[in-house]
Short mmCIF file of C-alpha atoms and ligand atoms in Angstrom, two decimals:
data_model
loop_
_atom_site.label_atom_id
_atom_site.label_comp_id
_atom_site.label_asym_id
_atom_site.label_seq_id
_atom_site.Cartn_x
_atom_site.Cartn_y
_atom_site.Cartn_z
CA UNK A 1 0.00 0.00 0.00
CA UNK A 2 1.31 3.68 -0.63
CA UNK A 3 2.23 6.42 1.64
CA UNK A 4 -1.07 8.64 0.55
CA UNK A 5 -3.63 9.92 2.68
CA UNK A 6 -7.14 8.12 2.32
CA UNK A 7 -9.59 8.26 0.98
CA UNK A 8 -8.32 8.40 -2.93
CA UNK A 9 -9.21 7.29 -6.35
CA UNK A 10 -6.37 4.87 -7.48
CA UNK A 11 -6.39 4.65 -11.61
CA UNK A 12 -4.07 1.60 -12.11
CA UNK A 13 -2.36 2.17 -15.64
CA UNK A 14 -1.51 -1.76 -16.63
CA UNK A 15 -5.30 -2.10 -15.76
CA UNK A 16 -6.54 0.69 -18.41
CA UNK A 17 -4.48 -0.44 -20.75
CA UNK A 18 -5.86 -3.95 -21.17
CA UNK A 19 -9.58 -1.58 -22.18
CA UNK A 20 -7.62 0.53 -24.31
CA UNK A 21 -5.88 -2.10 -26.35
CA UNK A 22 -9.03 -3.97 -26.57
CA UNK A 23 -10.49 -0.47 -27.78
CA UNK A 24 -7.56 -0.52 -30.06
CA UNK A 25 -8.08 -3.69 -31.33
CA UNK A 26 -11.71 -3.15 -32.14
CA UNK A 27 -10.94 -0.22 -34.22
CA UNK A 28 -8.15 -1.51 -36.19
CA UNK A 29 -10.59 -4.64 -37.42
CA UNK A 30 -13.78 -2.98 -37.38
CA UNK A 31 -12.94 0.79 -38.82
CA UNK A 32 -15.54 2.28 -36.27
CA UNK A 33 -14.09 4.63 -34.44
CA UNK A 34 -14.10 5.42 -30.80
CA UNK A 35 -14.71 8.15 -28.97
CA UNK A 36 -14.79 8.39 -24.50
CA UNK A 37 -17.94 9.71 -22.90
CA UNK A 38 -16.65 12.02 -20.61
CA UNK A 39 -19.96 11.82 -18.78
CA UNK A 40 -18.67 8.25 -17.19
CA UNK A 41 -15.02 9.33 -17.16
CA UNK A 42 -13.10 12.90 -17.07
CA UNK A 43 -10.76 12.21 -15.32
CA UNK A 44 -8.22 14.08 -17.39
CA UNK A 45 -5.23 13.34 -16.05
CA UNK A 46 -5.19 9.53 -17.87
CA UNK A 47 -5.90 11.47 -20.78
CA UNK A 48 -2.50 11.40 -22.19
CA UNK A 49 -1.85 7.44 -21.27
CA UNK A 50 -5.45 6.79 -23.25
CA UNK A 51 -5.55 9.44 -26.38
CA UNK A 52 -3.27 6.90 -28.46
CA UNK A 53 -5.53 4.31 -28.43
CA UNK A 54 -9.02 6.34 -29.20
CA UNK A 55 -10.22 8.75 -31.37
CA UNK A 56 -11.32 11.61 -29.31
CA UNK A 57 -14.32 12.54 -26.95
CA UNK A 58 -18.30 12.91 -26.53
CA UNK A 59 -20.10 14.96 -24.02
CA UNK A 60 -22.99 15.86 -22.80
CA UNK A 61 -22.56 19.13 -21.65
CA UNK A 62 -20.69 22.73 -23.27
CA UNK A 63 -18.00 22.14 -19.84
CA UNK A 64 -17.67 18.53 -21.08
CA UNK A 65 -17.28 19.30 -24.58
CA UNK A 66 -14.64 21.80 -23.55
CA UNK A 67 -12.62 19.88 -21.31
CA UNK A 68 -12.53 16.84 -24.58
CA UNK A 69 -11.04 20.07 -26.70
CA UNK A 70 -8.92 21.09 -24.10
CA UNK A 71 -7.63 18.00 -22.71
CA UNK A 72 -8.16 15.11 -25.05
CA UNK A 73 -7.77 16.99 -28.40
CA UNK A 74 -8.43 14.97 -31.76
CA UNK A 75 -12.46 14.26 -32.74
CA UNK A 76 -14.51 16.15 -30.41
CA UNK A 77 -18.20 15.45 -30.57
CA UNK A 78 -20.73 17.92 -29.16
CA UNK A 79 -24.55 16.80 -27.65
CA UNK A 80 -26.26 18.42 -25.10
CA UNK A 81 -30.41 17.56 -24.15
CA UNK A 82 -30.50 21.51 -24.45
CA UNK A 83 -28.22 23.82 -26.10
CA UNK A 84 -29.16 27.21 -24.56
CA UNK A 85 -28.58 30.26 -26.67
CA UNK A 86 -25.71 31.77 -24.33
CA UNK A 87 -23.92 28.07 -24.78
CA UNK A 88 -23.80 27.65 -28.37
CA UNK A 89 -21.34 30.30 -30.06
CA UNK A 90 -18.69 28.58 -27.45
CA UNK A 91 -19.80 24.93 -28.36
CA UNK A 92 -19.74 25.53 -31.60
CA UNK A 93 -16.31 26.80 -31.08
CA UNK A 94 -15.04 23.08 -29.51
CA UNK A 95 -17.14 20.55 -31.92
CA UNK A 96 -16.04 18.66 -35.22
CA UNK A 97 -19.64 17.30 -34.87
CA UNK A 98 -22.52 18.94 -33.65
CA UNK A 99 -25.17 16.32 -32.21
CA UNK A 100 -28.89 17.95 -31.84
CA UNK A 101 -31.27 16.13 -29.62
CA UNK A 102 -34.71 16.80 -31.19
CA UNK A 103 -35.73 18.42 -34.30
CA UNK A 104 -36.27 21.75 -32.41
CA UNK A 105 -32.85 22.36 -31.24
CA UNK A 106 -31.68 21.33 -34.32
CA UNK A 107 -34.14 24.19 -35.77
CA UNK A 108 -33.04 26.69 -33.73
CA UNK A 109 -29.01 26.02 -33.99
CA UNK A 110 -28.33 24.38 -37.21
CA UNK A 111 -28.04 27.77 -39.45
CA UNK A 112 -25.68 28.67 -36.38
CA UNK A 113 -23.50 25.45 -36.79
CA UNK A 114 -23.72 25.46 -40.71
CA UNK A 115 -22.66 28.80 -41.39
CA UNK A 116 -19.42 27.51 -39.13
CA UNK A 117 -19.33 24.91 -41.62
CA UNK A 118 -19.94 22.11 -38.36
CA UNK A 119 -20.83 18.83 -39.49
CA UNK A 120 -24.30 18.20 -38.26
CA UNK A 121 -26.50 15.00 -36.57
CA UNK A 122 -29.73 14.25 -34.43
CA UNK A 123 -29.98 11.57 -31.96
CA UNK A 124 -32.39 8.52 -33.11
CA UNK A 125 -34.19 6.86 -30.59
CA UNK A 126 -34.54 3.70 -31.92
CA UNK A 127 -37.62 3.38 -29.11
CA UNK A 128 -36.38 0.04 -27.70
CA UNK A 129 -33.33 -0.73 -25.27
CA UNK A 130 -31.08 -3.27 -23.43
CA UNK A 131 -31.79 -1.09 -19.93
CA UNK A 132 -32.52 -2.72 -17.42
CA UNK A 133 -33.15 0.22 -15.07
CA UNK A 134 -36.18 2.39 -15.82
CA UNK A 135 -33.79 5.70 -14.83
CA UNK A 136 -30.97 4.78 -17.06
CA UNK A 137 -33.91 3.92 -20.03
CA UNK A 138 -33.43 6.07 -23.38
CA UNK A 139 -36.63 4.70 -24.77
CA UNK A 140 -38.33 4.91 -21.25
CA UNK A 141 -42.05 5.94 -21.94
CA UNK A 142 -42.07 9.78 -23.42
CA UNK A 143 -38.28 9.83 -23.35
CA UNK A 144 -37.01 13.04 -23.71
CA UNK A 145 -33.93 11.69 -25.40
CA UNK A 146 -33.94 11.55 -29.27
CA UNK A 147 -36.43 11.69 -32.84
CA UNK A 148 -37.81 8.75 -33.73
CA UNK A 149 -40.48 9.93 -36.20
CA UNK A 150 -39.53 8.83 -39.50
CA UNK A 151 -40.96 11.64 -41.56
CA UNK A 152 -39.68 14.14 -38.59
CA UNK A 153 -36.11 12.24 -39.07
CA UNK A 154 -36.21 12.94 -42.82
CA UNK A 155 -37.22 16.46 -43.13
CA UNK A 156 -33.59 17.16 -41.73
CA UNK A 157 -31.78 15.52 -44.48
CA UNK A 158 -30.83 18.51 -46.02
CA UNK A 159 -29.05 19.74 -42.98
CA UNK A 160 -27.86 16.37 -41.20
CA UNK A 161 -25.05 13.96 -42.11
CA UNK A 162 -25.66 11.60 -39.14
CA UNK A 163 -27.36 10.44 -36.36
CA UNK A 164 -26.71 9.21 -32.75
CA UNK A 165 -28.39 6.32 -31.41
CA UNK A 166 -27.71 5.40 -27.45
CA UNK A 167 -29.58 2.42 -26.80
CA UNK A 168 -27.33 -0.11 -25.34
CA UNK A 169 -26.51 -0.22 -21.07
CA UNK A 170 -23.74 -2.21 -19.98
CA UNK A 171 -24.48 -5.24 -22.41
CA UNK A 172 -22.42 -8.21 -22.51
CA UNK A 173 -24.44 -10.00 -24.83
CA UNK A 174 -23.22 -10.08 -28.38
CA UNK A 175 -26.27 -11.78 -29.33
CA UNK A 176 -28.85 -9.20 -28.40
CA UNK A 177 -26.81 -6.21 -29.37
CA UNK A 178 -26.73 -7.97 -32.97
CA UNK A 179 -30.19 -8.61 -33.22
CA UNK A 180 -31.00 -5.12 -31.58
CA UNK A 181 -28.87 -3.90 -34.61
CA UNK A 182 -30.90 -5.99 -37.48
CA UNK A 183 -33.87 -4.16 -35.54
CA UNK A 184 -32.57 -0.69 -36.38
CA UNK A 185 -31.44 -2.09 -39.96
CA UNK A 186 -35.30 -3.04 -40.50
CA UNK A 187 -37.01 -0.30 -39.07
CA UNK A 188 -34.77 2.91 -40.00
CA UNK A 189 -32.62 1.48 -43.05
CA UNK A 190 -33.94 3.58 -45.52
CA UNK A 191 -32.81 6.26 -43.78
CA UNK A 192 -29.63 5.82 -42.53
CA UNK A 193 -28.35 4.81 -46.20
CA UNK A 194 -28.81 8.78 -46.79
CA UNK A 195 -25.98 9.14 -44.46
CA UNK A 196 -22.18 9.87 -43.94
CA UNK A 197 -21.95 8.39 -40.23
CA UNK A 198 -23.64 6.61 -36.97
CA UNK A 199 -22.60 7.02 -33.92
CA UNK A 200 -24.39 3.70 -31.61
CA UNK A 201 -23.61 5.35 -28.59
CA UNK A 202 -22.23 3.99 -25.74
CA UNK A 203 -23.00 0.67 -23.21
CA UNK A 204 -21.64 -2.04 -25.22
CA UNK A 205 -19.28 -3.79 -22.46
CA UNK A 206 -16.88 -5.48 -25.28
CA UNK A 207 -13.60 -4.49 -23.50
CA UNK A 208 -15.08 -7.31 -20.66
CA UNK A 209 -12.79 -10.66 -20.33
CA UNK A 210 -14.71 -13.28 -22.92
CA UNK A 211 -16.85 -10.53 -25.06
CA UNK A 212 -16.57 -11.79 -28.73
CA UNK A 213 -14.53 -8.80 -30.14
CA UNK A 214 -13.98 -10.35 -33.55
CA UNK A 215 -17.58 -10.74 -33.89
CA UNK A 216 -18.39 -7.52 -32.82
CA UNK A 217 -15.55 -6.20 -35.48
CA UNK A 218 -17.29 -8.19 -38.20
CA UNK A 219 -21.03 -7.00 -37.27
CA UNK A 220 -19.66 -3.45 -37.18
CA UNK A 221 -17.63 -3.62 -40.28
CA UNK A 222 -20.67 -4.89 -42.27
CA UNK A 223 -23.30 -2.42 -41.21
CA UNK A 224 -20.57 0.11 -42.32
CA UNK A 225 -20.61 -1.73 -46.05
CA UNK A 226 -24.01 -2.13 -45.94
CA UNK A 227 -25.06 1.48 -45.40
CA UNK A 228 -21.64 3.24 -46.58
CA UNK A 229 -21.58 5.25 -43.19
CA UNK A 230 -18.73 5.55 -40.57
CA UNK A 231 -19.69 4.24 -37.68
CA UNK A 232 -18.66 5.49 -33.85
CA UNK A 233 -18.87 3.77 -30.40
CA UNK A 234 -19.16 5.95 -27.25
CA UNK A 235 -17.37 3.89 -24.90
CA UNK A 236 -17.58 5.31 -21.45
CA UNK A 237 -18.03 2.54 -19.02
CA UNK A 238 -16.31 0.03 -21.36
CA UNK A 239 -13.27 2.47 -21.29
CA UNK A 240 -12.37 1.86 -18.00
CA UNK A 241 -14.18 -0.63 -16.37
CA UNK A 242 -11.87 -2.62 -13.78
CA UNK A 243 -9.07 -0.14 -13.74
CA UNK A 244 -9.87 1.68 -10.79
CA UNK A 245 -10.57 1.24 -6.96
CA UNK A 246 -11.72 3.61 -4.08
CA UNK A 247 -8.76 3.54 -1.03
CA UNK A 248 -10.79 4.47 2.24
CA UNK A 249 -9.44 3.93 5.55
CA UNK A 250 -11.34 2.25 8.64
CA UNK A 251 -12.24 4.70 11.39
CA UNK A 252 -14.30 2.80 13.94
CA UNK A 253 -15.66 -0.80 14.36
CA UNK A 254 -18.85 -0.84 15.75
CA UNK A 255 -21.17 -4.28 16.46
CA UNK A 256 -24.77 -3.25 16.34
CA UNK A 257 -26.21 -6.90 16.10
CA UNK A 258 -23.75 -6.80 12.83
CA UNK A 259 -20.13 -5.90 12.35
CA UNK A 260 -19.89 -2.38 10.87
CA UNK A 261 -16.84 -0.66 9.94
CA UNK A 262 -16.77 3.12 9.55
CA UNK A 263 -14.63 4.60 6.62
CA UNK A 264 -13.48 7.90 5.62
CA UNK A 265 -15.31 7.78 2.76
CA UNK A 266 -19.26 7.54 1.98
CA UNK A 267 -20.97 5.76 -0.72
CA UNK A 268 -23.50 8.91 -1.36
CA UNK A 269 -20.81 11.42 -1.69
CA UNK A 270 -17.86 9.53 -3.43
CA UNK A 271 -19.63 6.39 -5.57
CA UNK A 272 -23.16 7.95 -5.42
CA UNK A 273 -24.03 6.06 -9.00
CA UNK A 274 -24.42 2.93 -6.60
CA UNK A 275 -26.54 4.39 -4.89
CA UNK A 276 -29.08 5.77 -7.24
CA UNK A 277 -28.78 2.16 -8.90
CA UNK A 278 -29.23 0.66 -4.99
CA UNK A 279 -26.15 -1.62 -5.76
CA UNK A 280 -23.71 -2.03 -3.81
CA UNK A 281 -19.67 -1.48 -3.82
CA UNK A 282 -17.26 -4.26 -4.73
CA UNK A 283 -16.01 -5.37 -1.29
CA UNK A 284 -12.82 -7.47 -0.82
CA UNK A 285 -14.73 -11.16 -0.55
CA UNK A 286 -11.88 -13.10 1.14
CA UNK A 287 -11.78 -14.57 4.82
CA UNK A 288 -14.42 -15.76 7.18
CA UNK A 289 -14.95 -12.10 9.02
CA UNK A 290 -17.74 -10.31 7.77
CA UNK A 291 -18.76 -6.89 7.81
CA UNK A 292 -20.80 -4.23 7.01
CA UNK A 293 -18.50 -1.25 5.12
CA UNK A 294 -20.53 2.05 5.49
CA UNK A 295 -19.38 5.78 5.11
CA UNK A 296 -19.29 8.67 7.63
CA UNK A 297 -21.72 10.64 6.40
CA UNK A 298 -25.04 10.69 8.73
CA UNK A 299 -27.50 9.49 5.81
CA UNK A 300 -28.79 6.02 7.55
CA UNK A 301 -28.49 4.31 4.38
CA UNK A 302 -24.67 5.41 3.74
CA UNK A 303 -23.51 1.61 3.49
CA UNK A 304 -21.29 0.73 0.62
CA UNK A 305 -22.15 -2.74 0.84
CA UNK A 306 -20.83 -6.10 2.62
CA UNK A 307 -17.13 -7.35 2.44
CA UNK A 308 -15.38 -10.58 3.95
CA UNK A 309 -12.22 -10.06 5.46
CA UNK A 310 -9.10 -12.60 6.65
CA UNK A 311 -8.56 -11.12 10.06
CA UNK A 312 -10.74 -8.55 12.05
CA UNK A 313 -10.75 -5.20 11.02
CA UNK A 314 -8.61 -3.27 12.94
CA UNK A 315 -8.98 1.08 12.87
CA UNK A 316 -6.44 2.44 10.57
CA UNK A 317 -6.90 -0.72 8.15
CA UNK A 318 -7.19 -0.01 4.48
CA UNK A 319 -9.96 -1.36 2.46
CA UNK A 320 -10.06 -1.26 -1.61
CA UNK A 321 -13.32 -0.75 -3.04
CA UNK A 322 -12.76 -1.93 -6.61
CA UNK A 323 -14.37 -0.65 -10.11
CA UNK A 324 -14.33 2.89 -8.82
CA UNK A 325 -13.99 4.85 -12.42
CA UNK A 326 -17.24 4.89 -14.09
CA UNK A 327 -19.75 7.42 -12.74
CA UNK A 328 -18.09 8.02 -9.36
CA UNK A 329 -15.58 11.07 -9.78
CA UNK A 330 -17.82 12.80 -12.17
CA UNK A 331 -20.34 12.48 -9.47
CA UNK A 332 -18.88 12.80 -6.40
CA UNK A 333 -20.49 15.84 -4.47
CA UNK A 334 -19.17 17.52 -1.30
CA UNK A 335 -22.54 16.10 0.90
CA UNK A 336 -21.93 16.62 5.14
CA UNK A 337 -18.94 18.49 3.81
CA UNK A 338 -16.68 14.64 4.06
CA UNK A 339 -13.05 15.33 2.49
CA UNK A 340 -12.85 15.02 -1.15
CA UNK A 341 -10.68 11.96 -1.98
CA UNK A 342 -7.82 12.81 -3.61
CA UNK A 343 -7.21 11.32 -7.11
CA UNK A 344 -4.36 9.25 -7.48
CA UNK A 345 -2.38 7.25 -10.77
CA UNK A 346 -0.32 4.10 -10.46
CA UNK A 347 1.81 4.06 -13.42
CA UNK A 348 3.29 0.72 -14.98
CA UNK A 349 6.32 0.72 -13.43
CA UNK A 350 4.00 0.37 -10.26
CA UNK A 351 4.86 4.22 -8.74
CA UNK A 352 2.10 6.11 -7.32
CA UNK A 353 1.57 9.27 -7.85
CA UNK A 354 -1.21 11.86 -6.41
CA UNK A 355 -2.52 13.87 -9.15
CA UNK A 356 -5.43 15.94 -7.52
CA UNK A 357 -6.14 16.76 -3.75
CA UNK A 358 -9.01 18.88 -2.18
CA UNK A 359 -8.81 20.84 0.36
CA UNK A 360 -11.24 22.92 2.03
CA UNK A 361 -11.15 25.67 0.40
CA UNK A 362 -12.29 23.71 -2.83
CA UNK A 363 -15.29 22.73 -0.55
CA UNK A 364 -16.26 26.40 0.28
CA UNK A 365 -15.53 27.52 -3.18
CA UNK A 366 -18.23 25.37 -4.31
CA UNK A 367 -20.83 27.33 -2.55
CA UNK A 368 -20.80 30.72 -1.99
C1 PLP M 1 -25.29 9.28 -25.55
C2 PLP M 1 -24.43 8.44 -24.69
N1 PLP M 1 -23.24 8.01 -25.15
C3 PLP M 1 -22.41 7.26 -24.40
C4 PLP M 1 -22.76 6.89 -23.12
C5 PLP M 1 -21.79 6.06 -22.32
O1 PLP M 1 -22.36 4.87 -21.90
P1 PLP M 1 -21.51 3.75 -21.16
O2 PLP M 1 -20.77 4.41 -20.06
O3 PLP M 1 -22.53 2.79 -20.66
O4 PLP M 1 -20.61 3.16 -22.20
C6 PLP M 1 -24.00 7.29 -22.60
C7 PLP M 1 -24.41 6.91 -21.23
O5 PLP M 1 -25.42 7.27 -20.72
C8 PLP M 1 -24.86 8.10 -23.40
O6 PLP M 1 -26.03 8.54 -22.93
#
């Protein structure tokens, strides 16, 4: 274990790589390209370690679209729910491509982004999904999120050269996202031959141990043929999945009919995702003493989850919560004012270095 003060984000480099070759890989035998959400992962000091294997950045935000141009440099995609008027002279500024959400932004922005000479899309909601969580559902009933009006979808031809479709969440299954795919081929074909490019979004977990890659390449490569479009992934959780852990420190051990331990961390401010998803935290699983790992703030429910341990916990011990990248920094919210962890890289050589740490003042600068 290192010398650094707990609680801190630990990105472990010889982990990311093994997504970002994978990535890699994918590209070089499918000829989609790939682009990181930033809204699962901005942490931009990895930038540099992972721009050589992608192509650039999405966002979902003008601060997120930004930071991509600032930090991550080559293809920089812009979407937004809303573009508001005072936001889109600056996006516009960032964006190689300019992603509208409904036919009414694109309305009110597209003369904006043409006359910049910004290459142009619309997100398609293909009106069916592999979520299995009703809050993380793009074709949830009256979703907000996308056109998927045929005649609505083709009266911007003469001002789109692509569309994004998000439709996948965390899926696994080769199988379905094929079939999902001949879906979209059936119902919206016609259309997207009149195109340039398709982005499918992001959730496809193919950088996961086992995923079948080459048939993924293959599948990709043919809908590319088929419809003479480049295609783009928005990998966001696949990007880094397993390359990260949570270092929190035990504070007290209480026994409340149970065995809790107290860290210097807390699941609502620091991995709130979990939370909203009421999942829990990976917990070390090894050893016959049990116990309940909960934060320090005073929300009841602050409890990261159950973890197994091979000797009792002892105050000062520290505990590694594992697959702590996706949707936990870009979330994590200064709640019961509980220290910020600190945000920490191992490189490959195995040195650890701290590349962010709050202090207070970051706390009271974020109120006013
Ligand atoms: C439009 C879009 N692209 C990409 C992503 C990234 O998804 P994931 O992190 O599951 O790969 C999301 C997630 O919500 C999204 O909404």
């Amino acid at each position: 274990m290192s010398e650094l003060q707990t609680p801190y984000y630990l990105i472990d480099l010889a982990k990311l790589r093994v997504n970002m070759e994978r990535i890699q890989y994918l590209r070089e035998h499918s000829g989609a390209k790939c682009l990181l959400a930033l809204k699962c992962f901005a942490t931009w000091s990895a930038f540099d370690f992972m721009r050589p294997f992608m192509d650039g950045t999405t966002s979902s935000s003008l601060f997120e679209l930004r930071l991509g141009h600032e930090e991550f440099g080559k293809e920089t995609h812009a979407y937004s729910v809303g573009w508001a008027d005072h936001e889109i002279d600056e996006a516009l500024g960032y964006s190689h491509k300019i992603i509208f959400n409904s036919l009414g932004q694109l309305d009110r922005f597209g003369a904006k982004a043409a006359e910049r000479g910004i290459t142009m899309g619309l997100r398609l909601n293909p009106r069916f999904s592999t979520s299995g969580f009703d809050l993380a559902d793009p074709a949830r009933p009256f979703s907000r999120l996308g056109e998927w009006d045929l005649p609505r979808l083709e009266s911007a031809l003469d001002r789109i050269s692509g569309v994004m479709i998000h439709y996948n969440c965390e899926n696994g299954d080769f199988d379905l996202f094929d079939a999902q795919l001949s879906r979209i081929e059936a119902e919206f074909g016609g259309f997207l031959e009149k195109l340039d490019w398709v982005s499918l979004g992001g959730g496809i977990h193919f950088t996961g141990d086992g995923y079948p890659r080459d048939r993924l390449a293959a599948r990709l490569k043919a809908f590319q043929q088929k419809f003479g479009v480049q295609l783009f992934l928005e990998p966001g959780e696949a990007s880094i999945t397993k390359s990260s852990s949570l270092e929190v420190s035990v504070l007290d051990v209480i026994h409340n009919g149970k065995d809790v331990a107290i860290v210097d961390s807390s699941i609502e401010a620091h991995m709130l995702d979990l939370l909203i998803y009421r999942e829990t935290a990976k917990l070390p699983q090894d050893g016959n003493h049990a116990y309940q790992i909960a934060g320090k703030t005073c929300l009841a429910g602050d409890i990261f989850g159950e973890g197994r341990f091979p000797a009792p916990l002892q105050i000062g011990d520290q505990i590694s919560i594992a697959d702590a990248a996706g949707y936990t920094m870009v979330k994590k919210n200064w709640f019961n004012g509980v220290g910020m962890p600190s945000i920490a890289i191992r490189d490959e050589d195995g040195t650890i270095r701290e590349v962010r740490r709050f202090s207070y003042d970051d706390y009271k600068s974020s109120l006013s």
